[in-house]
mmCIF file of C-alpha atoms (C1' of nucleotides) in Angstrom:
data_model
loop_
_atom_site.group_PDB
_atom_site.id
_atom_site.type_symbol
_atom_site.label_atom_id
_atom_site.label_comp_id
_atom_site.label_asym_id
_atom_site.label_seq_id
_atom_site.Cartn_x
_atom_site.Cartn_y
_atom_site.Cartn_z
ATOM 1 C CA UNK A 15 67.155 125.259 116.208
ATOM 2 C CA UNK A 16 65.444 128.413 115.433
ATOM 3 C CA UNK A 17 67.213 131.653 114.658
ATOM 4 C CA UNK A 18 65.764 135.064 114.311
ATOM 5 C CA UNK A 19 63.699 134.682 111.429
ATOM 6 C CA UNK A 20 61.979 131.057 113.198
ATOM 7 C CA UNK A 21 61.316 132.909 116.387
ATOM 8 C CA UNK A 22 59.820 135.800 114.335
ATOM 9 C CA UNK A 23 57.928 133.754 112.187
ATOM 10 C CA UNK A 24 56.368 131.766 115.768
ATOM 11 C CA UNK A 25 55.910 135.228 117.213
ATOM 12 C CA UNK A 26 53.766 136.012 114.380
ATOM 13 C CA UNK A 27 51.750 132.722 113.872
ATOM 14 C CA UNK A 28 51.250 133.418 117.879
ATOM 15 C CA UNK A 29 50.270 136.613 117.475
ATOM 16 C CA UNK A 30 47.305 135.630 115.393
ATOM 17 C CA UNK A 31 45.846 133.126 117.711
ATOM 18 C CA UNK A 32 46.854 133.828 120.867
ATOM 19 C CA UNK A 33 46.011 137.131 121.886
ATOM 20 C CA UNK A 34 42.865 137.632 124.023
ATOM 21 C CA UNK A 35 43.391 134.319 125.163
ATOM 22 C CA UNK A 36 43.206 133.570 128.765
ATOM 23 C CA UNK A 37 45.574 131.110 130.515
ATOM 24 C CA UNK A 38 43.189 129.299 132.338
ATOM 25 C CA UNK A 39 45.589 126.210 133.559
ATOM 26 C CA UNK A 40 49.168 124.775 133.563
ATOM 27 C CA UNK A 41 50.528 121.763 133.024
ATOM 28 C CA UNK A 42 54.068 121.033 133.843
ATOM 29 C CA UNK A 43 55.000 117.692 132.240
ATOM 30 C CA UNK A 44 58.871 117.806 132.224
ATOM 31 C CA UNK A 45 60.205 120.586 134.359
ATOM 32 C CA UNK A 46 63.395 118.977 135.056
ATOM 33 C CA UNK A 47 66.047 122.020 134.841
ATOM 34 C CA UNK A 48 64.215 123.571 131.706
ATOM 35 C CA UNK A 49 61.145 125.430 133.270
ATOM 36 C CA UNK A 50 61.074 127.116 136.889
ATOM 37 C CA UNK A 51 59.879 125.608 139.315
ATOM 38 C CA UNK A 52 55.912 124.872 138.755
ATOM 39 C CA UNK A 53 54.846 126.244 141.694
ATOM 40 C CA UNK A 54 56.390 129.819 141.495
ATOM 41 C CA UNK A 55 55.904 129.690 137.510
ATOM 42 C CA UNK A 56 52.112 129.069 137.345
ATOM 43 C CA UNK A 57 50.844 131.917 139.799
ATOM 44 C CA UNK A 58 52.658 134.271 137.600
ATOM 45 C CA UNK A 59 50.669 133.236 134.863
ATOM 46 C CA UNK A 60 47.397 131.495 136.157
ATOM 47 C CA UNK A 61 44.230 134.096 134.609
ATOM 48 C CA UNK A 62 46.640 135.959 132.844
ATOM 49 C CA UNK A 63 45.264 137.799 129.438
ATOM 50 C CA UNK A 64 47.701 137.348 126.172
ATOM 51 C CA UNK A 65 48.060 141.084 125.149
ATOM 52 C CA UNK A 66 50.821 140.447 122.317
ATOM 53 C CA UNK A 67 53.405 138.284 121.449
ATOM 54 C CA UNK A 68 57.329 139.413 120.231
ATOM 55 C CA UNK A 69 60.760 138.238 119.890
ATOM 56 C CA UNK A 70 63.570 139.959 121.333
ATOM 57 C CA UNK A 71 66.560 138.191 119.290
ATOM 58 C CA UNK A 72 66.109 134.481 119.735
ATOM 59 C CA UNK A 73 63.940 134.799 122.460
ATOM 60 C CA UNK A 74 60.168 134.540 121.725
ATOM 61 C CA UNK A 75 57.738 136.837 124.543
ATOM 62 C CA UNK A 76 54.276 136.347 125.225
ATOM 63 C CA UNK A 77 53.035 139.404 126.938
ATOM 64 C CA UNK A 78 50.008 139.062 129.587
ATOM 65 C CA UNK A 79 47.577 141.091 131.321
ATOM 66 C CA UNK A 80 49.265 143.762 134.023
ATOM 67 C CA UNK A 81 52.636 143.039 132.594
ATOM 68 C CA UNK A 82 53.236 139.553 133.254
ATOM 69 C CA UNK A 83 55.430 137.647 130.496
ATOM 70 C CA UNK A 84 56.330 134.097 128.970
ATOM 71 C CA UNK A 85 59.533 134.272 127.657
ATOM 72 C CA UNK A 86 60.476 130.961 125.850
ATOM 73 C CA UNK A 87 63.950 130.272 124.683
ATOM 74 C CA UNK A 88 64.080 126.969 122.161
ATOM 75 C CA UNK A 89 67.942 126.770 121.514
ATOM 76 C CA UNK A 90 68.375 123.997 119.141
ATOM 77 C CA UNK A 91 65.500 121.628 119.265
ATOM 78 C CA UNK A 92 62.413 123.642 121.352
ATOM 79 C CA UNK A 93 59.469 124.129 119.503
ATOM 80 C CA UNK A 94 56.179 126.351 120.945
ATOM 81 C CA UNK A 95 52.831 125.488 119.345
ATOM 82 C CA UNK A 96 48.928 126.301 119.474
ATOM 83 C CA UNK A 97 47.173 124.338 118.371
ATOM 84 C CA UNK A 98 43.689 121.850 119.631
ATOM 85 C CA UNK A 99 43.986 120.000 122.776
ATOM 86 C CA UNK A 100 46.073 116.614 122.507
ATOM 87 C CA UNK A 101 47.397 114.060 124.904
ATOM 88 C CA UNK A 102 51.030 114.328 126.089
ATOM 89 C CA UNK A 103 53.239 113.576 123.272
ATOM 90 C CA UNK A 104 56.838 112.518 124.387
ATOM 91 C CA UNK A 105 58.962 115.513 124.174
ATOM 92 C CA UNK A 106 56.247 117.671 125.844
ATOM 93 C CA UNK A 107 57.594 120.187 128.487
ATOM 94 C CA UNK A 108 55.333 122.655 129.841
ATOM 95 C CA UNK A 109 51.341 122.798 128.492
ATOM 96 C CA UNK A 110 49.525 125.920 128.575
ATOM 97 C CA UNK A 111 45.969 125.189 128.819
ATOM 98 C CA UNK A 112 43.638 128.097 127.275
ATOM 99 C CA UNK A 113 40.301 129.840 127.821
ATOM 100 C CA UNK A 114 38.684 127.822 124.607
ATOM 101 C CA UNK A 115 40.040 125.060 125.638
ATOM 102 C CA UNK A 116 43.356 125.307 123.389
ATOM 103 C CA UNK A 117 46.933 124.243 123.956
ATOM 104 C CA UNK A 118 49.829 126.545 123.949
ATOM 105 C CA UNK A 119 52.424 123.536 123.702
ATOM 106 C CA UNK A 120 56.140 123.899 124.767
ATOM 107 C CA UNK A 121 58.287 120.925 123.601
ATOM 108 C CA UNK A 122 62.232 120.187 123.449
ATOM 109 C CA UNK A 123 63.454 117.111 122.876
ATOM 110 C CA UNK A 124 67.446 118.059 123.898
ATOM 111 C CA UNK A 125 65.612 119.959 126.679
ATOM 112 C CA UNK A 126 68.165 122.921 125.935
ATOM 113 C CA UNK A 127 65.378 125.219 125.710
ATOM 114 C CA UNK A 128 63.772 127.122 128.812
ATOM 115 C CA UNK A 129 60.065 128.757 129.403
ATOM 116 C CA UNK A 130 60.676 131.496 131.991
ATOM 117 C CA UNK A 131 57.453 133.111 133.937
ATOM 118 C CA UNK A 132 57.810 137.199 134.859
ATOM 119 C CA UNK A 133 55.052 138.591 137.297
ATOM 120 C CA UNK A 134 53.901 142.529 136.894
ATOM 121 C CA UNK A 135 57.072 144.444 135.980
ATOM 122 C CA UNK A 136 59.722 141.706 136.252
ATOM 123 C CA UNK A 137 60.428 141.542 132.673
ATOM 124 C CA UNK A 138 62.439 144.507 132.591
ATOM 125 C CA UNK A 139 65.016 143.542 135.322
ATOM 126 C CA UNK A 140 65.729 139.938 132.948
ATOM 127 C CA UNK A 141 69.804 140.851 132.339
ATOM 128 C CA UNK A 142 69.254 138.647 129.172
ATOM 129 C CA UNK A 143 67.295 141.955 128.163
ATOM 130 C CA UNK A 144 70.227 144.282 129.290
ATOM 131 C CA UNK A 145 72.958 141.961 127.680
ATOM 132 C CA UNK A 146 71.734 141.281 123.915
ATOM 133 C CA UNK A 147 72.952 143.529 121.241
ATOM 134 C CA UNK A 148 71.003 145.620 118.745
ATOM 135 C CA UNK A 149 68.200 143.843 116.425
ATOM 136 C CA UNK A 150 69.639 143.978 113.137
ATOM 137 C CA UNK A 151 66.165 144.687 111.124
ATOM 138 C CA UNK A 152 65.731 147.518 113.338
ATOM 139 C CA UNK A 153 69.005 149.006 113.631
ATOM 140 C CA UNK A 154 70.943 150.482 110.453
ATOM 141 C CA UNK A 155 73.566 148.782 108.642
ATOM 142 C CA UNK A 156 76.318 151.075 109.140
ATOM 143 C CA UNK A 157 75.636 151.283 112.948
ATOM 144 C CA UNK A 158 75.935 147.726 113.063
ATOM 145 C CA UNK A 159 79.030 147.825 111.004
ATOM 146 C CA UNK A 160 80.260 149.736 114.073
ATOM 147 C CA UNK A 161 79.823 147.245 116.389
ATOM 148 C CA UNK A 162 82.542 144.521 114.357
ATOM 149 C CA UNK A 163 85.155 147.318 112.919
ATOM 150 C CA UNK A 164 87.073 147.489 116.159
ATOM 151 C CA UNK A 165 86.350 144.016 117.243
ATOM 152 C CA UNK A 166 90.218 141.339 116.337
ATOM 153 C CA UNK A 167 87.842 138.567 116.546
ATOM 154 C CA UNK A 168 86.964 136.381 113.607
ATOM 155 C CA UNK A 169 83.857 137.615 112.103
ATOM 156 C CA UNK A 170 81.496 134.343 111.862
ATOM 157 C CA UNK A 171 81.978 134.163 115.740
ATOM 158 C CA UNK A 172 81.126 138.160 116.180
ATOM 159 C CA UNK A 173 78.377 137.412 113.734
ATOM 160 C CA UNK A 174 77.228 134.606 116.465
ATOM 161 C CA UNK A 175 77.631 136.908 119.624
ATOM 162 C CA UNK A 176 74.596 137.978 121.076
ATOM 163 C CA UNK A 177 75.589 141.095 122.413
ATOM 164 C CA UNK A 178 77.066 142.090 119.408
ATOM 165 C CA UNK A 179 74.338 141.458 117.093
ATOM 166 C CA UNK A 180 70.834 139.711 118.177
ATOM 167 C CA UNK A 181 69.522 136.641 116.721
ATOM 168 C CA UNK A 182 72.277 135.477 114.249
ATOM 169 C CA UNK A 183 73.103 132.025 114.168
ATOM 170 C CA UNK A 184 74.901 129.389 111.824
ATOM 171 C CA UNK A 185 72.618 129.367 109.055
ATOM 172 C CA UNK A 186 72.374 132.944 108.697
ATOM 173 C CA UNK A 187 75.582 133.760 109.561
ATOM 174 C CA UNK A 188 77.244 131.926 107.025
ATOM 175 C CA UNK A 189 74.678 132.418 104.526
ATOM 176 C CA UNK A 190 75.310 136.393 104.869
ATOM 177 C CA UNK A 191 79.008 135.793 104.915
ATOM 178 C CA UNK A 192 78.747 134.390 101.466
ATOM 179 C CA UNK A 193 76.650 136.795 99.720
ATOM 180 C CA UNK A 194 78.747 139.521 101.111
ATOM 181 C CA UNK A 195 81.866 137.487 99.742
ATOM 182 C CA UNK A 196 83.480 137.204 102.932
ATOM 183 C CA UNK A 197 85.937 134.637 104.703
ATOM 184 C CA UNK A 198 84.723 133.548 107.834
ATOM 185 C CA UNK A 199 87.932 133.621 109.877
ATOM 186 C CA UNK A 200 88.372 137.618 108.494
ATOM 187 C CA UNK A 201 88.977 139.559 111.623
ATOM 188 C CA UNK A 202 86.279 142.707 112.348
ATOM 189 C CA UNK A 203 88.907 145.067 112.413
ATOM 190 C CA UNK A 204 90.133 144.261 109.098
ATOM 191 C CA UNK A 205 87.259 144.697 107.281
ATOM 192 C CA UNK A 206 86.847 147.891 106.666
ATOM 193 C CA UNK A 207 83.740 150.152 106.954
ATOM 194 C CA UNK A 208 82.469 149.447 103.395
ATOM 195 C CA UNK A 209 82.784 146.210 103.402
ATOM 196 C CA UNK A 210 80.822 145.741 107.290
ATOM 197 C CA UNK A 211 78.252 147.413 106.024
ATOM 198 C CA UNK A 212 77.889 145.667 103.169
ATOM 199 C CA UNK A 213 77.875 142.173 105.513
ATOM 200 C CA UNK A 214 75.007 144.109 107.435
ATOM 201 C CA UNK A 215 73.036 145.028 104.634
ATOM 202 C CA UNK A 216 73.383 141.821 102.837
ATOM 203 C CA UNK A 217 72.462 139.910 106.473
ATOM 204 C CA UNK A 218 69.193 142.253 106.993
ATOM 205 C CA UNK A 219 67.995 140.939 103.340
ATOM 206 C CA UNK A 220 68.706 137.037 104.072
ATOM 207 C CA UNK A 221 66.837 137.381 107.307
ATOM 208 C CA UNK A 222 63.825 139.339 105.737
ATOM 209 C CA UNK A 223 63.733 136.476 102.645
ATOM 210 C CA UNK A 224 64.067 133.958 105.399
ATOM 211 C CA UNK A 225 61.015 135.163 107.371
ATOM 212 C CA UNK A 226 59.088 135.926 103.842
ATOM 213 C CA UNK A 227 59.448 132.258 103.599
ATOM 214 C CA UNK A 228 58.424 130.880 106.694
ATOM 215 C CA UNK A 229 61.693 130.157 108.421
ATOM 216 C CA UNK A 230 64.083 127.322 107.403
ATOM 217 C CA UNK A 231 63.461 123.908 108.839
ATOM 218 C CA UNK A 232 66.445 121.228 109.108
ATOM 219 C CA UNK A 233 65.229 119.005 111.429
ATOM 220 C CA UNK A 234 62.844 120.011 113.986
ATOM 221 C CA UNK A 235 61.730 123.392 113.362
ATOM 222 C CA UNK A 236 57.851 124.140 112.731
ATOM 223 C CA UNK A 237 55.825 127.646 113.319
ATOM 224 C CA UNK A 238 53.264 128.311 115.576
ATOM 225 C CA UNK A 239 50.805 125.860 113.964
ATOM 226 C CA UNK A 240 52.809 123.146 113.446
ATOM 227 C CA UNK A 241 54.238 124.009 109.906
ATOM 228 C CA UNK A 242 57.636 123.800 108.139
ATOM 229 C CA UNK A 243 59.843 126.439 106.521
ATOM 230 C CA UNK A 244 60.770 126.602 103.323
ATOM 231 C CA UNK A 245 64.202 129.001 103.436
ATOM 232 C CA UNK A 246 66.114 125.557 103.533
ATOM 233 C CA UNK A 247 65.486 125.339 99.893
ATOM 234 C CA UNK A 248 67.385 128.594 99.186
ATOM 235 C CA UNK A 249 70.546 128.138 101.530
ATOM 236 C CA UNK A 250 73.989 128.759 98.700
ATOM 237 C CA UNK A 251 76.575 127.578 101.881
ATOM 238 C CA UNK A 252 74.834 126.385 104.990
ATOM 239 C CA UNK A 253 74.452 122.157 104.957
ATOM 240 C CA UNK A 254 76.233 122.262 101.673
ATOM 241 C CA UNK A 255 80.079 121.563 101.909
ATOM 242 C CA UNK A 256 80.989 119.301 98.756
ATOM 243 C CA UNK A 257 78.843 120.631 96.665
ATOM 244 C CA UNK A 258 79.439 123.238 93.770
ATOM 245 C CA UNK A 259 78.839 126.355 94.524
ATOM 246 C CA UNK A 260 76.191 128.083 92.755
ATOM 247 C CA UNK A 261 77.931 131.063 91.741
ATOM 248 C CA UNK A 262 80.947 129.630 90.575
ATOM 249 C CA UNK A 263 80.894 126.162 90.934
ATOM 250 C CA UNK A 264 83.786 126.083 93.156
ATOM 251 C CA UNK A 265 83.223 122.968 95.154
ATOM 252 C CA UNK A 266 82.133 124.034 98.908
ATOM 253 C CA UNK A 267 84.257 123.674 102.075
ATOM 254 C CA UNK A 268 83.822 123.757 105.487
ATOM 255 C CA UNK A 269 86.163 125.039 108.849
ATOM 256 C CA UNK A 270 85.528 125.286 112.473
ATOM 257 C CA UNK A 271 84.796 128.707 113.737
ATOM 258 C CA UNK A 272 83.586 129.290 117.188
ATOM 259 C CA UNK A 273 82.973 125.475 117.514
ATOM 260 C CA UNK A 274 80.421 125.444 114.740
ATOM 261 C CA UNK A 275 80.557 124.221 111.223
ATOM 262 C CA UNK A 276 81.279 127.292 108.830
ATOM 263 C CA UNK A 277 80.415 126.319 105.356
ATOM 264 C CA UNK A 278 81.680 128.524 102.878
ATOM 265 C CA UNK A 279 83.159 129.050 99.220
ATOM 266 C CA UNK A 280 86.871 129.089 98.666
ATOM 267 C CA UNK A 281 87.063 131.125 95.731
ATOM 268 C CA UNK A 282 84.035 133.769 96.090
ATOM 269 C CA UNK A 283 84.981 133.992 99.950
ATOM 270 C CA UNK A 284 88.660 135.543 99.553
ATOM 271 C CA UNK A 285 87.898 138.825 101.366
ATOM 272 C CA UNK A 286 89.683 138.796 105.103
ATOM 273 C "C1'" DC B 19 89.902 140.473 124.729
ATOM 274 C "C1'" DG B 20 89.942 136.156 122.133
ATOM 275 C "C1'" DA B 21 90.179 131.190 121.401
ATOM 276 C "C1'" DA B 22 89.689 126.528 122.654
ATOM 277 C "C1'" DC B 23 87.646 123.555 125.448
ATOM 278 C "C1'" DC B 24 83.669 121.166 127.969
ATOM 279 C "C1'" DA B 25 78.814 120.782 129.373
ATOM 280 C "C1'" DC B 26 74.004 120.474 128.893
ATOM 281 C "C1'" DC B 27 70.648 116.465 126.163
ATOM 282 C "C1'" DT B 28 68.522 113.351 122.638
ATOM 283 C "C1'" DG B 29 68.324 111.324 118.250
ATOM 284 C "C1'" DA B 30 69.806 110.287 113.473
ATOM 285 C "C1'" DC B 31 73.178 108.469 110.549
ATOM 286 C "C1'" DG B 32 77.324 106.160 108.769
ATOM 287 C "C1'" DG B 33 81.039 102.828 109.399
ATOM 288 C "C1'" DC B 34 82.470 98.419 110.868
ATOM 289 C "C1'" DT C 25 71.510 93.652 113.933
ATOM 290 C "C1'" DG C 26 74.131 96.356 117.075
ATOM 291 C "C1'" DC C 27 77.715 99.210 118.935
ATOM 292 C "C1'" DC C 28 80.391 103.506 118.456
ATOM 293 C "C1'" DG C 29 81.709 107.808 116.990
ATOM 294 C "C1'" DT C 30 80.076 112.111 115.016
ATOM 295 C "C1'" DC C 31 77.084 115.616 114.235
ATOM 296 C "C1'" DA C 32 73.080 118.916 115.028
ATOM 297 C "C1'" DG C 33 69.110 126.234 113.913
ATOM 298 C "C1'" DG C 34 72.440 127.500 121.098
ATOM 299 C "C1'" DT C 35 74.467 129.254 124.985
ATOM 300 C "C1'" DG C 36 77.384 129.570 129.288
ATOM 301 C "C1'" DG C 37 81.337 128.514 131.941
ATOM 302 C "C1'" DT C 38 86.351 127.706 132.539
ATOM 303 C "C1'" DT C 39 91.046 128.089 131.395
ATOM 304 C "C1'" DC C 40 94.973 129.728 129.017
#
DNA sequence: CGAACCACCTGACGGC
DNA sequence: TGCCGTCAGGTGGTTC
């Protein structure tokens, strides 16, 4: 589900509620193969004090007290809200009970998505941490230009590799490919420095409108408190094959690349 | 290194 | 109404 602008946007909404919270119980509803074990992941966390709460590409990290961590991935259909106590609702995984009596809620109805537990200083030995690629809103464009030029793959899946750039995925990848006027089958190495960086630049502004606007929500996506995106309403390519395209009126077509659906526009899409 | 598979899961939707 | 195939904001493994 959620790409880097969701996970941002939850990191945020967390952010606000969460920290100076206490983590006063757990309740492990579903562990089956998405959460540790219960019994090694609640003594990590048991009395622990939320500090802060980030994303490191599509991973969202709740820092504790004496640098313990949450780290929750929610690959296509996890969700992570706070929110007033409830009763178990079906796709419930692991329940974080708080100090004021507050739920930290992780659900996942594919049950794709994980909730990992670090004691004191384990965070920083994770290899998922050693493995993903630069953040693209923190890292320049022509740096990350760098990281495709040499690269004979196609670019959509480079665009969707997480060690070459962190937190892409379909929607946004596509949706940058098109403003940048790009074909996504083009190799990396035929691009040309220009036009990379122009991909990168253009792929830093859809994810900063995309977080200005709460995220994008297809099916399941919702923030921290339970609310919907509105970036779906903007999308030119992504979900839209068969329709005109709103630059030209070309009408929309789609193509496999890297497995996924690649939406994209036959006429303003020529460069490869 | 790159591409094409399959796998992991559940649910929604369209065709017959 | 129901069964079946297809598809879905992601990743990881295998094989060629």
């Amino acid at each position: 589900m959620p790409e880097l602008p969701e996970v941002e946007v939850i990191a945020r909404g967390l952010g606000a509620t969460l920290v100076g919270r206490v983590v006063s119980d757990v309740e492990p509803v579903d562990s089956t193969r998405l959460s540790e074990a219960a019994d090694t992941l609640v003594p990590k966390v048991l009395g622990g004090v939320v500090v802060g709460v980030r994303r490191r590409a599509k991973v969202l990290l709740v820092d504790l007290s004496d640098g313990a961590a949450l780290a929750f991935h929610l690959k296509m259909t996890g969700r992570v809200v706070h929110g007033p106590m409830r009763p178990v609702e079906r796709h419930d995984r692991t329940r974080f009970i708080l100090d004021d009596g507050s739920l930290l809620c992780f659900a996942d109805m594919r049950r794709f998505g994980y909730v990992r537990a670090f004691g004191p200083g384990e965070l920083a030995h994770w290899d998922f941490l050693h493995r993903v690629g630069p953040e693209p809103l923190e890292t320049d464009a022509a740096m990350l230009a760098g990281q495709v030029l040499t690269r004979a793959g196609r670019i959509k899946a480079l665009l969707l590799d997480q060690a070459v750039v962190a937190g892409v995925g379909n929607i946004y990848a596509d949706e940058s490919l098109f403003r940048a006027g790009i074909h996504p089958q083009a190799r990396g190495n035929r691009l040309g420095p220009a036009l990379a960086e122009r991909l990168f630049a253009h792929l830093q502004d859809v994810l900063r409108q995309a977080i200005a606007e709460n995220g994008s929500s297809i099916r399941d996506y919702v923030n921290a408190s339970g609310d919907a995106g509105a970036f779906q309403n903007s999308f030119a390519v992504y979900g839209r094959q068969g329709l005109p395209c709103a630059a030209c009126g070309t009408t929309l077509a789609s193509t496999k690349v890297a497995g996924r659906t690649s939406t994209f526009c036959p006429r303003c899409q020529q460069r490869r």
